[in-house]
mmCIF file of C-alpha atoms and ligand atoms in Angstrom:
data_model
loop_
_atom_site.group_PDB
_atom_site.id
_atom_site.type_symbol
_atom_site.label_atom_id
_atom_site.label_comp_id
_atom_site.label_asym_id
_atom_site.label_seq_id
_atom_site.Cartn_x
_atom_site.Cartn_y
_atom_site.Cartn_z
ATOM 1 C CA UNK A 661 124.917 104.660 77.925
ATOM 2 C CA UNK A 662 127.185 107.836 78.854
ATOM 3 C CA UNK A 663 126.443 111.072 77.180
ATOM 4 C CA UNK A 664 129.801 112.412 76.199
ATOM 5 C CA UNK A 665 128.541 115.486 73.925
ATOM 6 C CA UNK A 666 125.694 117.670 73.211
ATOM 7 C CA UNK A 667 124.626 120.751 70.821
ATOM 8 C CA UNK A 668 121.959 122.543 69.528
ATOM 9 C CA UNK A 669 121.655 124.904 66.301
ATOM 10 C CA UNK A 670 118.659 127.423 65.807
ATOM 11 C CA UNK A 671 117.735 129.187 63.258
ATOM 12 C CA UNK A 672 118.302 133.214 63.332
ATOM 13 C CA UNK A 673 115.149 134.792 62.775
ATOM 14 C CA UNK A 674 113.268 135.870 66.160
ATOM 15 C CA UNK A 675 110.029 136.026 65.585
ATOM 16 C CA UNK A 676 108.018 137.737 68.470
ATOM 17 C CA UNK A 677 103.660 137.055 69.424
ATOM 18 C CA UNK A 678 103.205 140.610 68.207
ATOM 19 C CA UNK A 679 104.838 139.969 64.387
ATOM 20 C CA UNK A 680 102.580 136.913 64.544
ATOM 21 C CA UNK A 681 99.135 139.604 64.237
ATOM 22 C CA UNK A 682 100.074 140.137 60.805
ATOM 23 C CA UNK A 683 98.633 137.050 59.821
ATOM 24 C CA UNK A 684 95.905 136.544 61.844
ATOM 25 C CA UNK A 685 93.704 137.633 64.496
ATOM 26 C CA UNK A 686 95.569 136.900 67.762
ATOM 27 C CA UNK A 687 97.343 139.095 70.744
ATOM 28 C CA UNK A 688 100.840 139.145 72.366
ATOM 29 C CA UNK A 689 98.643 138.526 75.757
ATOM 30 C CA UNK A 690 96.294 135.645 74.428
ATOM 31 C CA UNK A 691 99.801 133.615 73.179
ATOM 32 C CA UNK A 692 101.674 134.507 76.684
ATOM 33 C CA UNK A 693 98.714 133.639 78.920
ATOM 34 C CA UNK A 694 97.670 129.961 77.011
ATOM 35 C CA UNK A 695 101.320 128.960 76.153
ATOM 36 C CA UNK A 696 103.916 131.171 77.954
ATOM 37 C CA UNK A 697 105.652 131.570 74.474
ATOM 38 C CA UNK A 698 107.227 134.540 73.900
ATOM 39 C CA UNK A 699 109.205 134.386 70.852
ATOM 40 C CA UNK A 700 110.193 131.515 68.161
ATOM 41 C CA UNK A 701 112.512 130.776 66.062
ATOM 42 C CA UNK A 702 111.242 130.268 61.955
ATOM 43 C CA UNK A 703 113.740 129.240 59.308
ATOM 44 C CA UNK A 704 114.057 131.765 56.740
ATOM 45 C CA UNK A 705 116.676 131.225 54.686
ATOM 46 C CA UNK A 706 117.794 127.790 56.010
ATOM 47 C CA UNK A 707 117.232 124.408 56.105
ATOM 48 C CA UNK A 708 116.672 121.696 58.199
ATOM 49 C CA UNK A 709 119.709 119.761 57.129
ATOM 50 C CA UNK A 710 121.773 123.108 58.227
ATOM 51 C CA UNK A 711 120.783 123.537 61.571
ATOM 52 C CA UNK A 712 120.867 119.323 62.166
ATOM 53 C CA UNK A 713 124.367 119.443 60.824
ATOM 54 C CA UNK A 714 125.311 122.270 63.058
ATOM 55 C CA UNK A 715 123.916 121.041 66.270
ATOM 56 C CA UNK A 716 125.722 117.228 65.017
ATOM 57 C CA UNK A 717 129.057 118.951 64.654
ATOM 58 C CA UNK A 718 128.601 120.796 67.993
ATOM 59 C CA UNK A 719 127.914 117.175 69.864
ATOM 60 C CA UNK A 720 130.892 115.716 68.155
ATOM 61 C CA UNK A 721 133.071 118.745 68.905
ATOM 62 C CA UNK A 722 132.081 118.612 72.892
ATOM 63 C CA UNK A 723 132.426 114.392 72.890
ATOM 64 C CA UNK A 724 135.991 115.249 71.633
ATOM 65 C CA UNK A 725 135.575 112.305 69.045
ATOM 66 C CA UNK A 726 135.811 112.203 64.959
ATOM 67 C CA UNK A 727 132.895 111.588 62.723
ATOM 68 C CA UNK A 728 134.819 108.473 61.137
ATOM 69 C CA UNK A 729 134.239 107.118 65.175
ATOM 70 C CA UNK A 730 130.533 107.102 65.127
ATOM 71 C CA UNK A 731 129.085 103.905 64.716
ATOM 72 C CA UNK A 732 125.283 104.754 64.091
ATOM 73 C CA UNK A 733 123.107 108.046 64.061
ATOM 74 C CA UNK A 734 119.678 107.573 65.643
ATOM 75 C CA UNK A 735 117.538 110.533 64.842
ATOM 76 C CA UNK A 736 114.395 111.648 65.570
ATOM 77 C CA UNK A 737 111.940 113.467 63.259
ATOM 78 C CA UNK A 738 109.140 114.356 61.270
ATOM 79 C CA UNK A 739 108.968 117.247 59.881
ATOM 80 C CA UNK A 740 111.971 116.761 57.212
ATOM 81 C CA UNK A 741 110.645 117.950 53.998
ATOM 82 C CA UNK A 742 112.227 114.594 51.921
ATOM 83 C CA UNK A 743 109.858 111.522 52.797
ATOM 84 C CA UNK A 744 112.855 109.419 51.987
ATOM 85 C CA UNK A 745 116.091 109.264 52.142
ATOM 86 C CA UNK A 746 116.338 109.815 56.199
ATOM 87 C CA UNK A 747 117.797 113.166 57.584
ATOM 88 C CA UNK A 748 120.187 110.850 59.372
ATOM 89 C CA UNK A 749 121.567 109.402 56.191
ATOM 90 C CA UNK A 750 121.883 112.820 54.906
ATOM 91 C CA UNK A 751 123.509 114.046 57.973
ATOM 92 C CA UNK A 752 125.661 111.592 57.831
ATOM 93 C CA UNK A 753 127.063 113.105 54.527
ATOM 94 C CA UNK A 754 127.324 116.234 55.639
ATOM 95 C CA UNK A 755 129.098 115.424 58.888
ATOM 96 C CA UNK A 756 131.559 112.999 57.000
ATOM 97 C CA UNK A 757 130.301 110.101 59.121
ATOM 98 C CA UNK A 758 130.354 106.392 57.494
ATOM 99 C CA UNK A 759 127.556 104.254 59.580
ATOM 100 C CA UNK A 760 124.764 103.212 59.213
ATOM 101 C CA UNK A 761 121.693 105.841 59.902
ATOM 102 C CA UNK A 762 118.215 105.205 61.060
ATOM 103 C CA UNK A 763 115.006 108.078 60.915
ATOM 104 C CA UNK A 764 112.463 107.437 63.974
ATOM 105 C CA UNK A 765 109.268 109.084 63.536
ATOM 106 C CA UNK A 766 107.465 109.436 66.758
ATOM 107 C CA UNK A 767 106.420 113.264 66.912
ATOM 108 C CA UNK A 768 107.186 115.306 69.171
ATOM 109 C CA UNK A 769 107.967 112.049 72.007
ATOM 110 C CA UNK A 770 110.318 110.656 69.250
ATOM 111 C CA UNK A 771 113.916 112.362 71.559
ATOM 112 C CA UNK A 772 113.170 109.571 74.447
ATOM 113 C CA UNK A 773 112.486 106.950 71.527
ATOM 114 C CA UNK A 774 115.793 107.618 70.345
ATOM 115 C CA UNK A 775 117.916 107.705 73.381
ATOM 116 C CA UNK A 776 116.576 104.208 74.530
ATOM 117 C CA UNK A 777 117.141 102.672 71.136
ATOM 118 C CA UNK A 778 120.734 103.770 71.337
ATOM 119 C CA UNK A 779 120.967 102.398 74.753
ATOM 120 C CA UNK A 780 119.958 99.216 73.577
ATOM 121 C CA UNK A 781 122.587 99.183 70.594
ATOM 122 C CA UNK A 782 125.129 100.013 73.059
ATOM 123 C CA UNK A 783 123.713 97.325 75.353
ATOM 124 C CA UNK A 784 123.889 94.711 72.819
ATOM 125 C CA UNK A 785 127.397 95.780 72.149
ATOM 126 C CA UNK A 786 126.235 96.697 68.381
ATOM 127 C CA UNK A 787 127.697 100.217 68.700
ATOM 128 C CA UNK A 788 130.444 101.958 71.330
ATOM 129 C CA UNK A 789 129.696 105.413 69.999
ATOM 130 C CA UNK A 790 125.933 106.681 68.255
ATOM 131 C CA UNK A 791 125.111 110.460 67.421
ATOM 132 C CA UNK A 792 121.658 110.834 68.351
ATOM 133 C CA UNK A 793 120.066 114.242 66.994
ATOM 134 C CA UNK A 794 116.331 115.133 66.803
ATOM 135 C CA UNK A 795 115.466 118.236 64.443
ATOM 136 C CA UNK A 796 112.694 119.422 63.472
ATOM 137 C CA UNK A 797 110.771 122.480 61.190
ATOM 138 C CA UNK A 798 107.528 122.096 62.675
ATOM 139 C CA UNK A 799 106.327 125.564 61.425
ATOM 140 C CA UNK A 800 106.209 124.202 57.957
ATOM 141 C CA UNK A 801 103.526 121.881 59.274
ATOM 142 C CA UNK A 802 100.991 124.573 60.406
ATOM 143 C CA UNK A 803 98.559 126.339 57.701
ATOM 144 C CA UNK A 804 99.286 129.979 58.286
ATOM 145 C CA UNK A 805 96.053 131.040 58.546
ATOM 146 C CA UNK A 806 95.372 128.733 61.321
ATOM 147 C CA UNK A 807 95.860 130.881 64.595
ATOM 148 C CA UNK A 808 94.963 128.146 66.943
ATOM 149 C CA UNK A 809 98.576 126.234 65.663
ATOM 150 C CA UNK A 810 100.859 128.704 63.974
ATOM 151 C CA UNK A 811 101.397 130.400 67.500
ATOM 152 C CA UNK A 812 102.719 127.549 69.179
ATOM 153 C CA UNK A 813 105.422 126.342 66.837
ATOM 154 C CA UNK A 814 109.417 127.117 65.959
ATOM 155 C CA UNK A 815 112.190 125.347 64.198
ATOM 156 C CA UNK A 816 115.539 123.807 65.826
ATOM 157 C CA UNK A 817 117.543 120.710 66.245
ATOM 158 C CA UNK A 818 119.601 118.957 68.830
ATOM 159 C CA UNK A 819 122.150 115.996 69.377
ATOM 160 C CA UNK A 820 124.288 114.401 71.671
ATOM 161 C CA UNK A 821 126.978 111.876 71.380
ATOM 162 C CA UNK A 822 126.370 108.428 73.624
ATOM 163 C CA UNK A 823 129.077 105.354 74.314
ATOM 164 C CA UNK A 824 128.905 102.979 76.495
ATOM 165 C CA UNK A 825 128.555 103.561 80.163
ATOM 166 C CA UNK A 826 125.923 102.701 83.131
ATOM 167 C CA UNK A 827 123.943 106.643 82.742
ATOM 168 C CA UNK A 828 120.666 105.304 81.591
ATOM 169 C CA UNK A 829 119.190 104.168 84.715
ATOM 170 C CA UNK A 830 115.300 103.043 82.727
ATOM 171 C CA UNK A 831 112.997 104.323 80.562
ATOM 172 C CA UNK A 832 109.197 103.656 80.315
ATOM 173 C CA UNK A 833 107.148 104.013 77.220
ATOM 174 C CA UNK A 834 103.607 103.725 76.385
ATOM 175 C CA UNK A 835 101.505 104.866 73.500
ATOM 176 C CA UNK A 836 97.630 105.066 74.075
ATOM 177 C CA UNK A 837 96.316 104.692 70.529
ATOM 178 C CA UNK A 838 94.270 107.638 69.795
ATOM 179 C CA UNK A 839 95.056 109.083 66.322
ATOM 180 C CA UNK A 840 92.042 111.817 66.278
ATOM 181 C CA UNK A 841 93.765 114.145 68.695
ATOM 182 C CA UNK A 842 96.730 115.134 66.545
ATOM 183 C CA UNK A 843 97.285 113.888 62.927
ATOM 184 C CA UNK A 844 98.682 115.342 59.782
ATOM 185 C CA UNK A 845 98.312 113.529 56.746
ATOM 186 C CA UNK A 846 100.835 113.977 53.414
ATOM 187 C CA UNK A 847 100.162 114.620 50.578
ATOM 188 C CA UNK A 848 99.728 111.540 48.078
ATOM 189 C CA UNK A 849 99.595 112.164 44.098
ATOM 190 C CA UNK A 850 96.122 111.389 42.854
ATOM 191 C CA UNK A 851 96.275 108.136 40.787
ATOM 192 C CA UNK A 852 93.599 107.561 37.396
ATOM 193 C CA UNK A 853 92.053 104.816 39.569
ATOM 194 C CA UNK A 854 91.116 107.130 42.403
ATOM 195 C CA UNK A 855 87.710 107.203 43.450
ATOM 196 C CA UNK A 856 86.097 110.600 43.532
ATOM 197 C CA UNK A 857 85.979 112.252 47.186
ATOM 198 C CA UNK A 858 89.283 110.532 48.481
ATOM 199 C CA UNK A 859 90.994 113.422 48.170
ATOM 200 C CA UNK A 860 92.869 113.673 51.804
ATOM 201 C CA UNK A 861 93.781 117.241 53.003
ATOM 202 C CA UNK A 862 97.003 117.634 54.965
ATOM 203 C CA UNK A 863 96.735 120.373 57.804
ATOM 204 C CA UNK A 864 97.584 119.716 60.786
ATOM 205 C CA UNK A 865 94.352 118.476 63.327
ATOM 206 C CA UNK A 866 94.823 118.994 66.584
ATOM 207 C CA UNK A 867 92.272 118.841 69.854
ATOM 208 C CA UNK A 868 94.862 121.203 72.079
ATOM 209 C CA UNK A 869 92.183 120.429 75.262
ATOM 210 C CA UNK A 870 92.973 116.571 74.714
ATOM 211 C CA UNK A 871 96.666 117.199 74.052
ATOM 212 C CA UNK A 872 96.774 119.072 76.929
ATOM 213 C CA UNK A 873 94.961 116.778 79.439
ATOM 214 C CA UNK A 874 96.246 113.482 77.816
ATOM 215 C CA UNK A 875 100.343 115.413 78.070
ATOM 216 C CA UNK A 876 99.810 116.357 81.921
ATOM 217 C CA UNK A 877 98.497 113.220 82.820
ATOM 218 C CA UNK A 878 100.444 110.918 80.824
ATOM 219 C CA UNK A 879 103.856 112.142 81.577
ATOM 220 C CA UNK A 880 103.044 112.807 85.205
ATOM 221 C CA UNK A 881 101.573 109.085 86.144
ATOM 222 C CA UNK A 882 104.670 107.615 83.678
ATOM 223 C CA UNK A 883 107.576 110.077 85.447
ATOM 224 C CA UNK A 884 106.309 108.811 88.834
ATOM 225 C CA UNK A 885 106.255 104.881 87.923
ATOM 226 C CA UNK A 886 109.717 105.374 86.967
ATOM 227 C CA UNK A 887 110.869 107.336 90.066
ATOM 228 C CA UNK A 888 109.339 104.448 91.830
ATOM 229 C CA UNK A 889 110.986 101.240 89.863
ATOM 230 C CA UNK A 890 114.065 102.656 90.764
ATOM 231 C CA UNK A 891 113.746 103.628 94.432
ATOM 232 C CA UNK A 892 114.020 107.367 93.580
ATOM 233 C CA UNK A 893 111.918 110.501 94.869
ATOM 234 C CA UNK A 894 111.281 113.546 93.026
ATOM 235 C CA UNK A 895 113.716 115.867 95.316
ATOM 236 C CA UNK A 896 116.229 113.079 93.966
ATOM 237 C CA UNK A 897 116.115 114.508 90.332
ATOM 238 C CA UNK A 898 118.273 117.321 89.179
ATOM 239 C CA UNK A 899 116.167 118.424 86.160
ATOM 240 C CA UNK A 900 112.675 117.527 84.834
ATOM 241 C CA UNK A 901 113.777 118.138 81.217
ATOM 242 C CA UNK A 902 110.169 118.039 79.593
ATOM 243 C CA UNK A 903 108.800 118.507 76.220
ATOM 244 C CA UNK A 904 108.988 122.146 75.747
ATOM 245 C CA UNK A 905 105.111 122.842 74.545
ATOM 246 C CA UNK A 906 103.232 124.656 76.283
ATOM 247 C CA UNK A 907 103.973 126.432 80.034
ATOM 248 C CA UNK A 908 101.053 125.245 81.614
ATOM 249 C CA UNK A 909 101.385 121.500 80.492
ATOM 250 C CA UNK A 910 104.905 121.972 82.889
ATOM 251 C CA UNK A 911 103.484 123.492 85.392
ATOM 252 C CA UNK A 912 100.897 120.734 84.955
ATOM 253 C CA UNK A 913 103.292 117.915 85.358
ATOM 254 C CA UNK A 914 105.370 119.914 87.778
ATOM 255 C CA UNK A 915 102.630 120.221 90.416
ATOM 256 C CA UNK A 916 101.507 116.489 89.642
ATOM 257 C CA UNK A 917 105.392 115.392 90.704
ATOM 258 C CA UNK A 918 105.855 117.955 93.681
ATOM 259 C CA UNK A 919 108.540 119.476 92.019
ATOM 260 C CA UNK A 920 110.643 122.949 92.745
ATOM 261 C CA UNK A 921 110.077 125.149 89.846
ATOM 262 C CA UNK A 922 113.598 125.835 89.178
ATOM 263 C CA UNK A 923 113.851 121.329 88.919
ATOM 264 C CA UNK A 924 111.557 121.931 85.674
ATOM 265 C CA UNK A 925 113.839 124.567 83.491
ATOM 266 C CA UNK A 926 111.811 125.816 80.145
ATOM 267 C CA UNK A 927 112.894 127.267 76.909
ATOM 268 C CA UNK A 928 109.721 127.288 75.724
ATOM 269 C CA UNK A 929 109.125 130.978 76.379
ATOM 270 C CA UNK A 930 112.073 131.797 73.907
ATOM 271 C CA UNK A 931 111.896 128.838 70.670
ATOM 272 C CA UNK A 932 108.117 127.499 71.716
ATOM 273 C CA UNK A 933 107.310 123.825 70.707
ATOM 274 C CA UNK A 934 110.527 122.971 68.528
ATOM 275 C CA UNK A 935 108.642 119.039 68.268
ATOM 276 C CA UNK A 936 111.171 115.918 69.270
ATOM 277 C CA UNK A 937 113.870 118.616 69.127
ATOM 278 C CA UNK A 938 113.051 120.800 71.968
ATOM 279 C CA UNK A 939 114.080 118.511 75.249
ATOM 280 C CA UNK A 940 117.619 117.867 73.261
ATOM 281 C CA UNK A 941 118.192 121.830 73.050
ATOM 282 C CA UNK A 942 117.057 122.769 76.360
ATOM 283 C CA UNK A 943 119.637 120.095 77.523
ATOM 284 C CA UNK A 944 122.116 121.386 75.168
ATOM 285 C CA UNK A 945 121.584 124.976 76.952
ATOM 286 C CA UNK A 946 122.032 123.734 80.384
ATOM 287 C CA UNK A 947 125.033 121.754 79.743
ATOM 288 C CA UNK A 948 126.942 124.591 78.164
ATOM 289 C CA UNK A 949 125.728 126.763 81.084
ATOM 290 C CA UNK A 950 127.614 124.428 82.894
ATOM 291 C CA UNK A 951 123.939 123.512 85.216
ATOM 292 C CA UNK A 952 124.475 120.179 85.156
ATOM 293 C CA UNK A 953 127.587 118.422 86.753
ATOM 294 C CA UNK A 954 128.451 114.560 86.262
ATOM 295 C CA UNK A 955 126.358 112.623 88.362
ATOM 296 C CA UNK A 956 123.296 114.775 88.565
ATOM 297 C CA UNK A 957 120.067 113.018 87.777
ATOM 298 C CA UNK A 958 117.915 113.754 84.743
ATOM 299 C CA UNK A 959 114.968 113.150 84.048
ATOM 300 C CA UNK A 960 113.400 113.318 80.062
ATOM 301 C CA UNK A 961 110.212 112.884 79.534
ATOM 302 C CA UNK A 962 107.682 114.050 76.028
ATOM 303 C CA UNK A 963 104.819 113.574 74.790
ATOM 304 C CA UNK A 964 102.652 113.506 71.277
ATOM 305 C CA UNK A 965 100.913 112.130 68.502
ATOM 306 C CA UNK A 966 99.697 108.901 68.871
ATOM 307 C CA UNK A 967 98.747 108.971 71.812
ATOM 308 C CA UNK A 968 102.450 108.660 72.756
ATOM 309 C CA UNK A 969 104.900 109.103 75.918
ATOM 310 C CA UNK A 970 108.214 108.701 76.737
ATOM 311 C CA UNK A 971 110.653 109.430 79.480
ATOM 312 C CA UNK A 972 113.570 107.985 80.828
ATOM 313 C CA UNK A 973 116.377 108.431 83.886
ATOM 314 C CA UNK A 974 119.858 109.423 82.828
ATOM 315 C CA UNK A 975 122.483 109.612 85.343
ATOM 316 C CA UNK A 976 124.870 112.215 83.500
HETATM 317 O O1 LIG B 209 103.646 118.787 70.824
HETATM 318 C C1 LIG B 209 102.253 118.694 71.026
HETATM 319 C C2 LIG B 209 101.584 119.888 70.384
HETATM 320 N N1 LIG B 209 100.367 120.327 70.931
HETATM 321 C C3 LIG B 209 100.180 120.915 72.140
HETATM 322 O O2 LIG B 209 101.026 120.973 72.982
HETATM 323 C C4 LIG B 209 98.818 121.526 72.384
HETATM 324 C C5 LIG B 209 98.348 121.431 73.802
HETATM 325 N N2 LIG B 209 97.227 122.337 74.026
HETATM 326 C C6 LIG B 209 97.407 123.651 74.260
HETATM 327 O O3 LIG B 209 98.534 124.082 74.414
HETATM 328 C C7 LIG B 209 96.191 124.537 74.395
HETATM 329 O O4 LIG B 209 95.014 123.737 74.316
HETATM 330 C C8 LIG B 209 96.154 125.656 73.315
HETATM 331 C C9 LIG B 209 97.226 126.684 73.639
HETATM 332 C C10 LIG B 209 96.389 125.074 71.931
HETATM 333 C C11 LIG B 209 94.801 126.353 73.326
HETATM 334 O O5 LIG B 209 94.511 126.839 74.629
HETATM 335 P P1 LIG B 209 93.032 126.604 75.240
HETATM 336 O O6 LIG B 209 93.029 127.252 76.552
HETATM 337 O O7 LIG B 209 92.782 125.126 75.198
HETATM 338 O O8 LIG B 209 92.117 127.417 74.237
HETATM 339 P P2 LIG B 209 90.931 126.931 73.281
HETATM 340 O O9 LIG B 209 91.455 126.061 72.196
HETATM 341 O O10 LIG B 209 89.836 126.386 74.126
HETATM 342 O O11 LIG B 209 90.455 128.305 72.645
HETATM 343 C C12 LIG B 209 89.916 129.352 73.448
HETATM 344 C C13 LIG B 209 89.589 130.516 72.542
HETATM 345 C C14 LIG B 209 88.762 130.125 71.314
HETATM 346 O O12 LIG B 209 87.834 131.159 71.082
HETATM 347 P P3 LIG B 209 86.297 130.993 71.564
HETATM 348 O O13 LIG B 209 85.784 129.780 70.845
HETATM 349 O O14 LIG B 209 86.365 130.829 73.051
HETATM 350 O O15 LIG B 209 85.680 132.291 71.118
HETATM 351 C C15 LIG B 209 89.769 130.105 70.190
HETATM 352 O O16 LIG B 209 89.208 130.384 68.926
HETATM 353 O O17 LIG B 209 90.789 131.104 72.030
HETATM 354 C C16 LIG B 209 90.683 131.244 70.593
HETATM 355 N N3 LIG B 209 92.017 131.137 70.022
HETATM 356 C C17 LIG B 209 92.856 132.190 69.878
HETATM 357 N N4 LIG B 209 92.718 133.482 70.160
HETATM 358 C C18 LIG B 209 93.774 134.296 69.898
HETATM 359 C C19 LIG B 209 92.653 130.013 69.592
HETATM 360 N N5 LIG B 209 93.894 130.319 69.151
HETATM 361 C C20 LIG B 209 94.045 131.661 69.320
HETATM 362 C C21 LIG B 209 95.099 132.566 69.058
HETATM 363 N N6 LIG B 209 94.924 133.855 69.368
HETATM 364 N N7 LIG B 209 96.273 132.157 68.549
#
């Protein structure tokens, strides 16, 4: 796999810890100190499909390619308000693409899911050129009244365009099933043969001590079994590009890897915990900031429901 495009879209409204205390109790200095977010992003008058199509049309743009090239969209995501059909099939409207289209639903890991299925197309020689985006409205998943979630969430999406080439050096994946920590059911219709009391609610359920510990010491132990399969050392990676959650879960995995600070960039201050999409934008950002140069060593690696990890080793 070569990456040979990337983009991002976000939505426009800024929404800052302080706006957040007209909802419920919380402080600018609670949000900063737990989570290092600063501001988010919340759709207002868009939609998903909008900003996926955006960032889509940015990757294509950047690869240099047509939509009419693409062979397959692999995208990542579960917040889409439509249970069926995919975003990806939709997408693939809206971009005027004509393959086939797959939806992977793997939370907020789902971005590292989706690169190594690509790889594997292109591998098998089922594809020469994929589109794979991850977006995500994650904000429509909290219950507003709910403090303890509402603060760490914003909306965005991501792509990049893949063909065949030797930059995806290994990925590892493992999922640890343990469904308690974070679940969100949907919601069913009630049928006249239910049974009185099976009425499922569908907040969002989250144990943010587990998530935290489970996040830190998943992706650090996976990261450094990968560095070691392939003979590499942390000072050999260019970026850490890490699920953009929480600042302390970074730091976390940072200090667990011995890495430099400035190896382990963050957006998370500015869009907070944008789900599957968030490593795919913060790549987006430092490609177009022109901080990555071809050749440079990347690392991706997420975490989430499930228990589920993911990270891989991309030569760019
Ligand atoms: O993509 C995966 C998504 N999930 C995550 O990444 C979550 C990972 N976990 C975390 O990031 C952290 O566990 C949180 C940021 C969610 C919470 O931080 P914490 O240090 O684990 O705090 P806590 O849950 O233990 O809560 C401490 C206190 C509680 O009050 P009491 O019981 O000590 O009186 C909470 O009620 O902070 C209170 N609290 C808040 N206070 C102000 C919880 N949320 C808020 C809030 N504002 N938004």
């Amino acid at each position: 796999m070569k990456i040979i495009g990337t983009g991002s879209a976000l939505p426009k409204k800024v929404v800052t810890n302080d706006m957040l205390k007209e909802f419920f109790d919380t402080s600018d200095e609670w949000i900063r100190t737990r989570t290092g977010i600063e501001t988010r992003r919340i759709m207002t008058d868009e939609c998903l499909l909008d900003l996926a199509t955006t960032a889509c049309k940015r990757a294509i743009e950047a690869a240099g390619i047509c939509p009419e090239e693409l062979d397959y969209i692999v995208c990542s995501n579960v917040s889409n308000n439509y249970v069926y059909p995919t975003l990806s099939s939709m997408v693939q409207g809206a971009i005027g693409a004509t393959c086939p289209c797959i939806d992977l639903r793997n939370a907020c890991a789902g971005y590292v899911y989706a690169l190594d299925v690509a790889d594997m197309y292109l591998q098998t020689r089922r594809a020469n050129k994929i589109l794979v985006l991850a977006a995500e409205e994650p904000t429509r998943f909290c219950h507003w009244e709910q403090r303890e979630t509402s603060v760490l969430f914003g909306d965005g999406a991501g792509a990049v365009v893949v063909e065949k080439g030797d930059g995806f050096l290994g990925s590892k994946m493992t999922t640890v099933s343990n469904t308690e920590v974070l679940y969100q059911r949907k919601r069913l219709e009630s049928t006249p043969f239910e049974v009185e009391g099976t009425y499922i609610d569908h907040i969002m359920v989250m144990n943010g001590r587990e998530v935290f510990r489970m996040a830190v010491s998943g992706c650090s132990s996976e990261i450094s079994h990968l560095l070691q399969d392939h003979n590499l050392k942390t000072s050999d990676i260019k970026y850490f590009i890490l699920h953009q959650a929480n600042m302390r879960i970074i730091s976390g995995i940072q200090q667990h890897l011995d890495a430099k600070t400035e190896q382990c960039p963050t957006t998370v201050q500015k869009y907070g915990n944008t789900s599957s999409a968030s490593m795919v934008i913060l790549f987006d950002e430092l490609v177009r900031a022109n901080k990555i140069q071809r050749g440079d060593l990347l690392v991706f690696s997420g975490f989430g429901a499930g228990f589920t990890t993911g990270s891989c080793i991309v030569r760019y």
